[in-house]
Amino acid sequence: QKEVEQNSGPLSVPEGAIASLNCTYSDRGSQSFFWYRQYSGKSPELIMSIYSNGDKEDGRFTAQLNKASQYVSLLIRDSQPSDSATYLCAVNSPLAARQLTFGSGTQLTVLP
Amino acid sequence: KAGVTQTPRYLIKTRGQQVTLSCSPISGHRSVSWYQQTPGQGLQFLFEYFSETQRNKGNFPGRFSGRQFSNSRSEMNVSTLELGDSALYLCASSFEQNTEAFFGQGTRLTVV
């Protein structure tokens, strides 16, 4: 079983819709959860971090964390074509806080 | 604040050679982590340095090594290059434990 799993996609949504990206993780001791956006040919860019159960909103982005279910999600409201990218879920190691394990990413395409 | 700076951006090396990559973290960040990104394996943790000490190491052969200097700049070295070492090498810096990691632009290494 992979430590961090994401729905691999690709995921296509029309412009203005809500894009929902999901991630599950295997290690219950993980404390820090991150979403990165990576455009083709570029490096990952941190867009959200979440540490506590519940929702965290930042502009059009909402991260949701449920530690009991070992589940993290990212919602993108009012999706724009510029949101088209690969979204990577990252989870820290309980034994090495700055060691991140990444999912394989979900490729999102927002159709104009 | 300047971001994470990696040099060089691109490298082409021959099998059997060695290579050194450099990373300057965000000012004030003392933690530097290195990751390898390939299409097949995704983003994988190589190692992390904090205050000039290697704190964690991923599951990579001993040909991969690194170090950190007193100004927090870090280098990673790969000896006896193999074709499979062709990848995007990413450096990330963090301020302290359990906080966000910010990536540099990466070094694209091609081994021929």
XYZ file of N, CA and C in Angstrom:
672
model
N 0.850 -1.195 0.000
C 0.000 0.000 0.000
C 0.884 1.242 0.000
N 0.579 2.165 -0.943
C 1.328 3.399 -0.996
C 1.000 4.235 0.218
N 1.993 5.000 0.672
C 1.805 5.776 1.897
C 0.863 6.951 1.703
N 0.933 7.577 0.543
C 0.040 8.699 0.222
C -0.565 8.413 -1.139
N -1.874 8.331 -1.166
C -2.555 8.005 -2.419
C -3.462 9.149 -2.845
N -3.427 9.433 -4.115
C -4.310 10.429 -4.699
C -5.048 9.819 -5.865
N -6.277 10.331 -6.112
C -6.953 9.906 -7.338
C -6.141 10.484 -8.497
N -5.664 9.555 -9.339
C -4.646 9.939 -10.313
C -5.183 10.795 -11.449
N -6.520 10.754 -11.637
C -7.079 11.558 -12.714
C -6.762 10.959 -14.069
N -6.669 11.776 -15.140
C -6.828 13.224 -15.069
C -8.263 13.647 -14.755
N -8.368 14.829 -14.180
C -9.649 15.387 -13.804
C -9.908 16.625 -14.655
N -11.052 16.652 -15.282
C -11.429 17.803 -16.093
C -12.699 18.425 -15.526
N -12.684 19.739 -15.376
C -13.876 20.464 -14.911
C -14.063 21.685 -15.796
N -15.285 22.130 -15.963
C -15.503 23.350 -16.747
C -15.146 24.583 -15.928
N -14.790 25.633 -16.611
C -14.471 26.899 -15.955
C -15.644 27.337 -15.075
N -15.308 27.775 -13.853
C -16.324 28.220 -12.924
C -16.839 27.138 -11.989
N -16.516 25.889 -12.286
C -16.977 24.776 -11.445
C -16.060 24.587 -10.242
N -16.465 23.683 -9.360
C -15.638 23.312 -8.204
C -14.850 22.059 -8.554
N -13.543 22.132 -8.349
C -12.686 20.954 -8.539
C -12.397 20.352 -7.171
N -12.545 19.058 -7.065
C -12.334 18.360 -5.799
C -11.212 17.353 -5.942
N -10.188 17.510 -5.142
C -9.008 16.646 -5.202
C -8.875 15.924 -3.863
N -8.593 14.637 -3.928
C -8.600 13.824 -2.715
C -7.270 13.134 -2.479
N -7.021 12.861 -1.213
C -5.755 12.242 -0.820
C -5.979 11.431 0.450
N -5.441 10.232 0.501
C -5.457 9.446 1.735
C -4.027 9.112 2.117
N -3.795 8.933 3.398
C -2.451 8.631 3.867
C -2.505 7.484 4.856
N -1.401 6.787 5.000
C -1.432 5.554 5.782
C -0.941 5.718 7.216
N -0.078 6.708 7.474
C 0.524 6.813 8.803
C -0.281 7.740 9.712
N -0.890 7.150 10.728
C -1.760 7.921 11.626
C -1.007 8.973 12.420
N 0.305 8.824 12.532
C 1.085 9.777 13.306
C 1.423 11.058 12.569
N 1.104 11.152 11.298
C 1.415 12.349 10.527
C 0.663 13.549 11.084
N 1.353 14.684 11.099
C 0.794 15.883 11.727
C 0.612 17.053 10.765
N 1.331 17.025 9.651
C 1.330 18.171 8.735
C 0.972 17.703 7.345
N 0.106 18.503 6.705
C -0.441 18.093 5.414
C -0.405 19.289 4.471
N 0.018 19.036 3.252
C 0.245 20.134 2.331
C -0.304 19.794 0.952
N -0.707 20.853 0.262
C -1.054 20.740 -1.149
C -0.111 21.630 -1.944
N 0.474 21.043 -2.969
C 1.347 21.759 -3.878
C 0.732 21.739 -5.278
N 0.976 22.800 -6.001
C 0.566 22.886 -7.408
C 1.836 22.882 -8.248
N 1.836 22.087 -9.291
C 2.995 22.012 -10.164
C 2.558 22.150 -11.607
N 2.975 23.249 -12.222
C 2.741 23.423 -13.645
C 3.778 22.611 -14.408
N 3.424 22.237 -15.614
C 4.302 21.420 -16.433
C 5.660 22.100 -16.621
N 6.721 21.384 -16.294
C 8.068 21.915 -16.464
C 8.525 22.830 -15.348
N 7.690 23.003 -14.322
C 8.045 23.886 -13.205
C 8.184 23.088 -11.924
N 8.595 23.761 -10.872
C 8.739 23.105 -9.576
C 7.439 23.239 -8.781
N 7.253 22.408 -7.761
C 6.030 22.486 -6.961
C 5.953 23.800 -6.187
N 4.742 24.312 -6.108
C 4.471 25.563 -5.412
C 3.473 25.269 -4.292
N 3.821 25.637 -3.072
C 2.937 25.393 -1.942
C 1.710 26.295 -2.033
N 0.507 25.674 -1.968
C -0.699 26.489 -2.005
C -1.522 26.388 -0.725
N -1.411 25.289 -0.002
C -2.175 25.161 1.236
C -1.425 24.261 2.207
N -1.530 24.589 3.485
C -1.056 23.703 4.541
C -2.171 23.569 5.569
N -2.281 22.412 6.168
C -3.326 22.205 7.180
C -2.803 21.249 8.227
N -3.106 21.534 9.487
C -2.549 20.765 10.583
C -3.616 20.200 11.524
N -4.826 20.810 11.490
C -5.889 20.399 12.408
C -7.094 19.908 11.633
N -7.859 19.055 12.256
C -9.088 18.578 11.636
C -10.009 19.744 11.286
N -10.682 19.611 10.151
C -11.627 20.632 9.750
C -11.245 21.246 8.429
N -11.768 22.433 8.197
C -11.547 23.136 6.948
C -10.636 24.327 7.162
N -9.872 24.622 6.116
C -9.054 25.831 6.102
C -9.218 26.474 4.734
N -9.635 27.729 4.746
C -9.932 28.400 3.491
C -8.902 29.484 3.209
N -8.531 29.593 1.928
C -7.630 30.658 1.495
C -8.044 31.043 0.082
N -8.801 32.127 -0.009
C -9.277 32.542 -1.320
C -10.200 31.503 -1.926
N -9.888 31.079 -3.131
C -10.718 30.067 -3.792
C -10.400 28.635 -3.353
N -9.395 28.475 -2.515
C -8.956 27.152 -2.098
C -9.448 26.826 -0.688
N -9.915 25.594 -0.511
C -10.276 25.092 0.812
C -9.636 23.720 0.990
N -8.854 23.592 2.053
C -8.306 22.292 2.405
C -9.148 21.705 3.530
N -9.362 20.408 3.461
C -10.131 19.711 4.482
C -9.307 18.553 5.009
N -9.305 18.389 6.328
C -8.532 17.321 6.945
C -9.420 16.526 7.885
N -9.347 15.221 7.779
C -10.042 14.321 8.676
C -9.042 13.257 9.114
N -8.447 13.453 10.275
C -7.395 12.545 10.730
C -7.944 11.163 11.062
N -9.162 11.110 11.538
C -9.746 9.811 11.874
C -9.874 8.937 10.630
N -10.230 9.547 9.526
C -10.363 8.824 8.260
C -9.085 8.853 7.448
N -8.059 9.579 7.930
C -6.766 9.692 7.242
C -6.983 10.203 5.827
N -7.659 11.321 5.769
C -8.133 11.863 4.495
C -7.893 13.365 4.452
N -7.361 13.805 3.316
C -7.138 15.235 3.078
C -7.722 15.562 1.710
N -8.362 16.698 1.601
C -8.894 17.077 0.298
C -8.614 18.547 0.028
N -8.702 18.889 -1.234
C -8.548 20.276 -1.676
C -9.697 20.595 -2.612
N -10.404 21.663 -2.284
C -11.470 22.139 -3.158
C -11.026 23.447 -3.786
N -11.232 23.547 -5.082
C -10.940 24.781 -5.800
C -12.259 25.307 -6.343
N -12.687 26.434 -5.797
C -13.952 27.022 -6.250
C -13.711 27.942 -7.433
N -14.756 28.120 -8.231
C -14.663 29.010 -9.392
C -13.380 28.712 -10.179
N -13.220 27.470 -10.565
C -11.996 27.035 -11.253
C -11.730 27.870 -12.508
N -10.466 28.174 -12.712
C -10.033 28.967 -13.853
C -9.078 28.129 -14.710
N -8.984 28.435 -15.995
C -8.021 27.707 -16.843
C -6.602 27.766 -16.287
N -6.266 28.845 -15.587
C -4.925 28.969 -15.001
C -4.705 27.994 -13.836
N -5.773 27.366 -13.356
C -5.636 26.344 -12.315
C -5.212 24.991 -12.887
N -5.191 24.880 -14.198
C -4.803 23.624 -14.831
C -3.349 23.312 -14.494
N -3.145 22.215 -13.800
C -1.816 21.853 -13.299
C -1.942 20.481 -12.646
N -0.819 19.979 -12.154
C -0.830 18.764 -11.336
C -0.799 19.180 -9.871
N -1.688 18.599 -9.083
C -1.772 18.924 -7.663
C -1.224 17.751 -6.847
N -0.266 18.078 -6.012
C 0.428 17.068 -5.222
C 0.050 17.187 -3.758
N -0.329 16.082 -3.177
C -0.607 16.011 -1.740
C 0.684 15.551 -1.053
N 1.044 16.196 0.045
C 2.258 15.821 0.769
C 1.944 15.702 2.255
N 2.548 14.703 2.865
C 2.309 14.408 4.281
C 3.658 14.244 4.967
N 3.784 14.798 6.168
C 5.094 14.669 6.821
C 5.211 13.312 7.505
N 6.449 12.910 7.713
C 6.708 11.666 8.435
C 6.644 11.931 9.931
N 5.948 11.088 10.685
C 5.883 11.300 12.138
C 7.252 11.225 12.809
N 8.163 10.481 12.212
C 9.481 10.294 12.825
C 10.498 11.315 12.320
N 10.165 12.003 11.252
C 11.085 12.989 10.674
C 10.230 14.102 10.091
N 10.010 15.123 10.908
C 8.976 16.114 10.606
C 9.178 16.817 9.271
N 10.422 16.992 8.875
C 10.650 17.722 7.630
C 10.809 16.796 6.424
N 10.533 15.522 6.612
C 10.552 14.581 5.505
C 9.135 14.426 4.985
N 8.916 14.859 3.759
C 7.590 14.790 3.169
C 7.476 13.587 2.240
N 6.337 12.936 2.320
C 5.991 11.882 1.373
C 4.897 12.438 0.472
N 5.119 12.315 -0.827
C 4.200 12.891 -1.796
C 3.357 11.800 -2.448
N 2.126 12.181 -2.760
C 1.328 11.340 -3.628
C 1.805 11.516 -5.057
N 1.219 10.715 -5.942
C 1.658 10.744 -7.331
C 1.073 11.924 -8.108
N 0.134 12.626 -7.479
C -0.408 13.824 -8.112
C -1.682 13.571 -8.895
N -2.510 14.602 -8.970
C -3.721 14.577 -9.788
C -3.617 15.682 -10.807
N -3.720 15.300 -12.072
C -3.652 16.311 -13.138
C -5.037 16.905 -13.347
N -5.130 18.198 -13.180
C -6.400 18.913 -13.327
C -6.377 19.761 -14.591
N -7.430 19.657 -15.365
C -7.611 20.518 -16.527
C -8.924 21.264 -16.366
N -8.863 22.579 -16.454
C -10.063 23.402 -16.390
C -10.372 23.875 -17.806
N -11.511 23.471 -18.285
C -11.888 23.740 -19.674
C -12.607 25.075 -19.791
N -12.126 25.940 -20.721
C -12.774 27.265 -20.871
C -14.197 27.124 -21.392
N 11.557 38.949 0.014
C 12.536 37.906 0.353
C 12.810 37.076 -0.870
N 14.076 36.795 -1.129
C 14.414 35.940 -2.247
C 13.978 34.517 -1.933
N 13.626 33.785 -2.996
C 13.202 32.408 -2.817
C 14.382 31.472 -2.737
N 14.104 30.195 -2.898
C 15.137 29.175 -2.894
C 15.820 29.184 -4.266
N 17.127 29.233 -4.255
C 17.877 29.315 -5.505
C 18.684 28.047 -5.714
N 18.485 27.434 -6.872
C 19.235 26.233 -7.212
C 20.082 26.502 -8.446
N 21.292 26.003 -8.416
C 22.164 26.099 -9.582
C 22.906 24.787 -9.777
N 23.206 24.414 -11.037
C 22.702 25.065 -12.247
C 21.260 24.647 -12.520
N 20.629 25.221 -13.491
C 19.265 24.838 -13.836
C 19.246 23.571 -14.684
N 20.228 23.414 -15.521
C 20.290 22.248 -16.406
C 21.712 21.704 -16.426
N 21.785 20.382 -16.526
C 23.075 19.704 -16.589
C 22.962 18.481 -17.483
N 23.967 18.279 -18.298
C 24.070 17.030 -19.052
C 25.403 16.389 -18.689
N 25.326 15.165 -18.215
C 26.531 14.444 -17.800
C 26.564 13.070 -18.469
N 27.732 12.479 -18.466
C 27.934 11.150 -19.042
C 27.940 10.114 -17.929
N 27.456 8.948 -18.226
C 27.494 7.831 -17.251
C 28.885 7.699 -16.644
N 28.920 7.482 -15.338
C 30.187 7.296 -14.657
C 30.763 8.579 -14.074
N 30.310 9.715 -14.573
C 30.790 10.982 -14.029
C 30.118 11.271 -12.693
N 30.566 12.336 -12.056
C 29.902 12.786 -10.842
C 29.404 14.214 -11.047
N 28.461 14.619 -10.188
C 27.859 15.931 -10.343
C 27.594 16.531 -8.972
N 27.696 17.847 -8.884
C 27.387 18.565 -7.656
C 26.337 19.629 -7.958
N 25.281 19.616 -7.165
C 24.199 20.582 -7.308
C 24.180 21.472 -6.081
N 23.781 22.719 -6.275
C 23.816 23.675 -5.184
C 22.442 24.249 -4.891
N 22.236 24.593 -3.625
C 20.951 25.138 -3.187
C 21.184 26.207 -2.123
N 20.617 27.385 -2.352
C 20.637 28.438 -1.339
C 19.223 28.623 -0.822
N 19.004 28.383 0.466
C 17.633 28.456 1.001
C 17.175 29.897 1.181
N 15.921 30.037 1.504
C 15.366 31.339 1.851
C 16.100 31.860 3.089
N 16.381 33.149 3.097
C 17.099 33.732 4.210
C 16.391 33.434 5.529
N 17.157 32.929 6.487
C 16.590 32.589 7.788
C 16.173 31.144 7.922
N 16.059 30.445 6.814
C 15.702 29.022 6.872
C 16.954 28.198 7.103
N 16.872 27.298 8.079
C 18.034 26.478 8.384
C 17.895 25.038 7.920
N 16.711 24.675 7.473
C 16.500 23.305 7.010
C 16.467 23.275 5.490
N 17.244 22.367 4.928
C 17.253 22.160 3.482
C 17.027 20.677 3.207
N 16.037 20.403 2.378
C 15.762 19.020 1.975
C 15.947 18.886 0.477
N 16.315 17.706 0.070
C 16.494 17.421 -1.351
C 15.533 16.310 -1.769
N 14.984 16.473 -2.961
C 14.059 15.500 -3.522
C 14.440 15.213 -4.970
N 14.123 14.005 -5.393
C 14.280 13.617 -6.791
C 12.895 13.421 -7.386
N 12.673 13.979 -8.557
C 11.390 13.792 -9.227
C 11.594 13.160 -10.586
N 10.968 12.024 -10.813
C 10.987 11.331 -12.095
C 9.556 10.988 -12.476
N 9.304 10.829 -13.780
C 7.940 10.480 -14.208
C 7.462 9.161 -13.613
N 8.367 8.213 -13.429
C 7.954 6.899 -12.944
C 7.771 6.820 -11.438
N 8.630 7.477 -10.705
C 8.619 7.373 -9.240
C 8.040 8.583 -8.529
N 7.796 9.646 -9.249
C 7.271 10.845 -8.606
C 8.343 11.543 -7.796
N 7.875 12.245 -6.769
C 8.765 12.997 -5.891
C 9.205 12.123 -4.735
N 10.522 11.938 -4.615
C 11.045 11.088 -3.549
C 12.077 11.844 -2.725
N 11.988 11.662 -1.416
C 12.879 12.331 -0.481
C 14.269 11.719 -0.540
N 15.273 12.586 -0.650
C 16.667 12.144 -0.640
C 17.268 12.286 0.750
N 17.357 13.504 1.241
C 17.880 13.756 2.576
C 17.546 15.172 3.010
N 17.748 15.393 4.316
C 17.483 16.690 4.904
C 18.651 17.101 5.776
N 19.012 18.372 5.694
C 20.063 18.929 6.531
C 19.489 20.058 7.366
N 19.934 20.092 8.590
C 19.515 21.142 9.525
C 20.728 21.516 10.353
N 21.058 22.788 10.355
C 22.231 23.261 11.095
C 23.460 22.404 10.811
N 23.717 22.191 9.539
C 24.920 21.510 9.032
C 24.953 20.013 9.319
N 23.872 19.459 9.832
C 23.820 18.028 10.168
C 22.749 17.336 9.327
N 23.097 16.163 8.817
C 22.085 15.394 8.098
C 21.140 14.797 9.127
N 19.878 15.145 9.017
C 18.902 14.681 10.000
C 18.164 13.430 9.528
N 17.883 13.376 8.255
C 17.128 12.249 7.724
C 17.643 11.891 6.340
N 17.487 10.635 6.007
C 17.946 10.168 4.700
C 16.896 9.253 4.115
N 16.634 9.415 2.848
C 15.689 8.552 2.160
C 16.365 7.282 1.678
N 15.615 6.509 0.934
C 16.089 5.205 0.490
C 16.800 5.311 -0.859
N 17.949 5.899 -0.841
C 18.775 6.056 -2.033
C 20.157 5.480 -1.757
N 20.846 5.019 -2.818
C 22.186 4.439 -2.598
C 23.178 5.483 -2.123
N 24.294 4.981 -1.615
C 25.319 5.845 -1.061
C 25.970 6.772 -2.078
N 25.699 6.542 -3.362
C 26.240 7.441 -4.391
C 25.669 8.859 -4.244
N 24.555 8.939 -3.565
C 23.916 10.236 -3.324
C 24.349 10.742 -1.953
N 24.934 11.904 -1.930
C 25.380 12.465 -0.663
C 25.144 13.966 -0.674
N 25.287 14.556 0.478
C 25.083 15.992 0.553
C 25.827 16.584 1.717
N 25.745 17.892 1.804
C 26.296 18.581 2.959
C 25.646 19.946 3.056
N 25.797 20.545 4.224
C 25.269 21.882 4.435
C 26.347 22.724 5.086
N 26.414 23.950 4.687
C 27.425 24.866 5.186
C 26.856 25.746 6.303
N 27.741 26.476 6.937
C 27.311 27.282 8.088
C 26.317 28.381 7.703
N 26.300 28.772 6.445
C 25.330 29.780 6.001
C 24.032 29.140 5.493
N 23.862 27.862 5.762
C 22.689 27.047 5.419
C 22.628 26.632 3.951
N 23.517 27.145 3.131
C 23.568 26.661 1.747
C 23.900 25.173 1.743
N 23.356 24.470 0.760
C 23.564 23.025 0.729
C 24.012 22.593 -0.662
N 24.728 21.525 -0.704
C 25.107 20.884 -1.954
C 24.739 19.411 -1.875
N 24.370 18.856 -3.007
C 24.247 17.409 -3.088
C 25.149 16.907 -4.213
N 25.665 15.734 -4.010
C 26.610 15.138 -4.943
C 26.106 13.763 -5.350
N 26.214 13.477 -6.617
C 25.912 12.134 -7.098
C 27.161 11.627 -7.816
N 27.679 10.519 -7.361
C 28.882 9.952 -7.976
C 28.493 8.795 -8.881
N 29.389 8.456 -9.767
C 29.213 7.324 -10.682
C 27.802 7.324 -11.277
N 27.525 8.366 -12.006
C 26.185 8.567 -12.538
C 25.704 7.406 -13.390
N 24.415 7.108 -13.231
C 23.745 6.088 -14.041
C 22.638 6.765 -14.835
N 22.227 6.088 -15.913
C 21.169 6.650 -16.751
C 19.914 6.943 -15.932
N 19.639 6.084 -14.964
C 18.445 6.230 -14.136
C 18.486 7.414 -13.182
N 19.631 8.067 -13.115
C 19.723 9.256 -12.253
C 19.180 10.499 -12.950
N 18.848 10.365 -14.212
C 18.243 11.489 -14.941
C 16.927 11.856 -14.279
N 16.816 13.092 -13.850
C 15.654 13.504 -13.071
C 15.710 14.998 -12.840
N 14.629 15.498 -12.252
C 14.600 16.861 -11.746
C 14.945 16.784 -10.260
N 15.992 17.464 -9.858
C 16.395 17.473 -8.457
C 15.936 18.785 -7.837
N 15.179 18.629 -6.782
C 14.543 19.775 -6.145
C 15.067 19.960 -4.729
N 15.285 21.187 -4.395
C 15.695 21.555 -3.057
C 14.534 22.320 -2.426
N 14.293 22.061 -1.146
C 13.234 22.770 -0.432
C 13.798 23.296 0.872
N 13.401 24.494 1.242
C 13.854 25.023 2.526
C 12.677 25.261 3.453
N 12.952 25.092 4.735
C 11.936 25.277 5.775
C 12.533 26.064 6.917
N 11.664 26.805 7.622
C 12.149 27.605 8.743
C 12.432 26.716 9.946
N 11.519 25.849 10.253
C 11.729 24.972 11.396
C 10.791 23.781 11.273
N 10.807 22.945 12.270
C 10.036 21.719 12.239
C 8.547 21.978 12.026
N 7.941 21.128 11.235
C 6.500 21.144 11.010
C 5.988 22.394 10.332
N 6.822 23.060 9.604
C 6.332 24.189 8.824
C 6.526 23.917 7.344
N 5.998 24.863 6.557
C 5.967 24.651 5.131
C 7.357 24.538 4.514
N 7.436 23.762 3.455
C 8.663 23.629 2.672
C 8.457 24.319 1.335
N 9.417 25.148 0.969
C 9.341 25.925 -0.266
C 10.417 25.433 -1.223
N 9.993 25.129 -2.422
C 10.896 24.539 -3.388
C 11.582 25.573 -4.269
N 12.803 25.245 -4.657
C 13.500 25.998 -5.676
C 13.038 25.565 -7.050
N 13.641 26.150 -8.069
C 13.231 25.883 -9.451
C 13.691 24.516 -9.939
N 14.655 23.931 -9.221
C 15.107 22.603 -9.587
C 16.297 22.622 -10.526
N 17.003 21.516 -10.534
C 18.079 21.273 -11.496
C 17.686 20.058 -12.315
N 17.595 20.255 -13.614
C 17.263 19.144 -14.514
C 18.559 18.466 -14.931
N 18.766 17.233 -14.455
C 19.973 16.461 -14.766
C 19.642 15.406 -15.815
N 20.408 15.415 -16.862
C 20.283 14.386 -17.894
C 21.592 13.623 -17.951
N 21.515 12.314 -17.814
C 22.692 11.452 -17.894
C 22.621 10.686 -19.211
N 23.685 10.827 -20.005
C 23.698 10.183 -21.334
C 24.816 9.146 -21.423
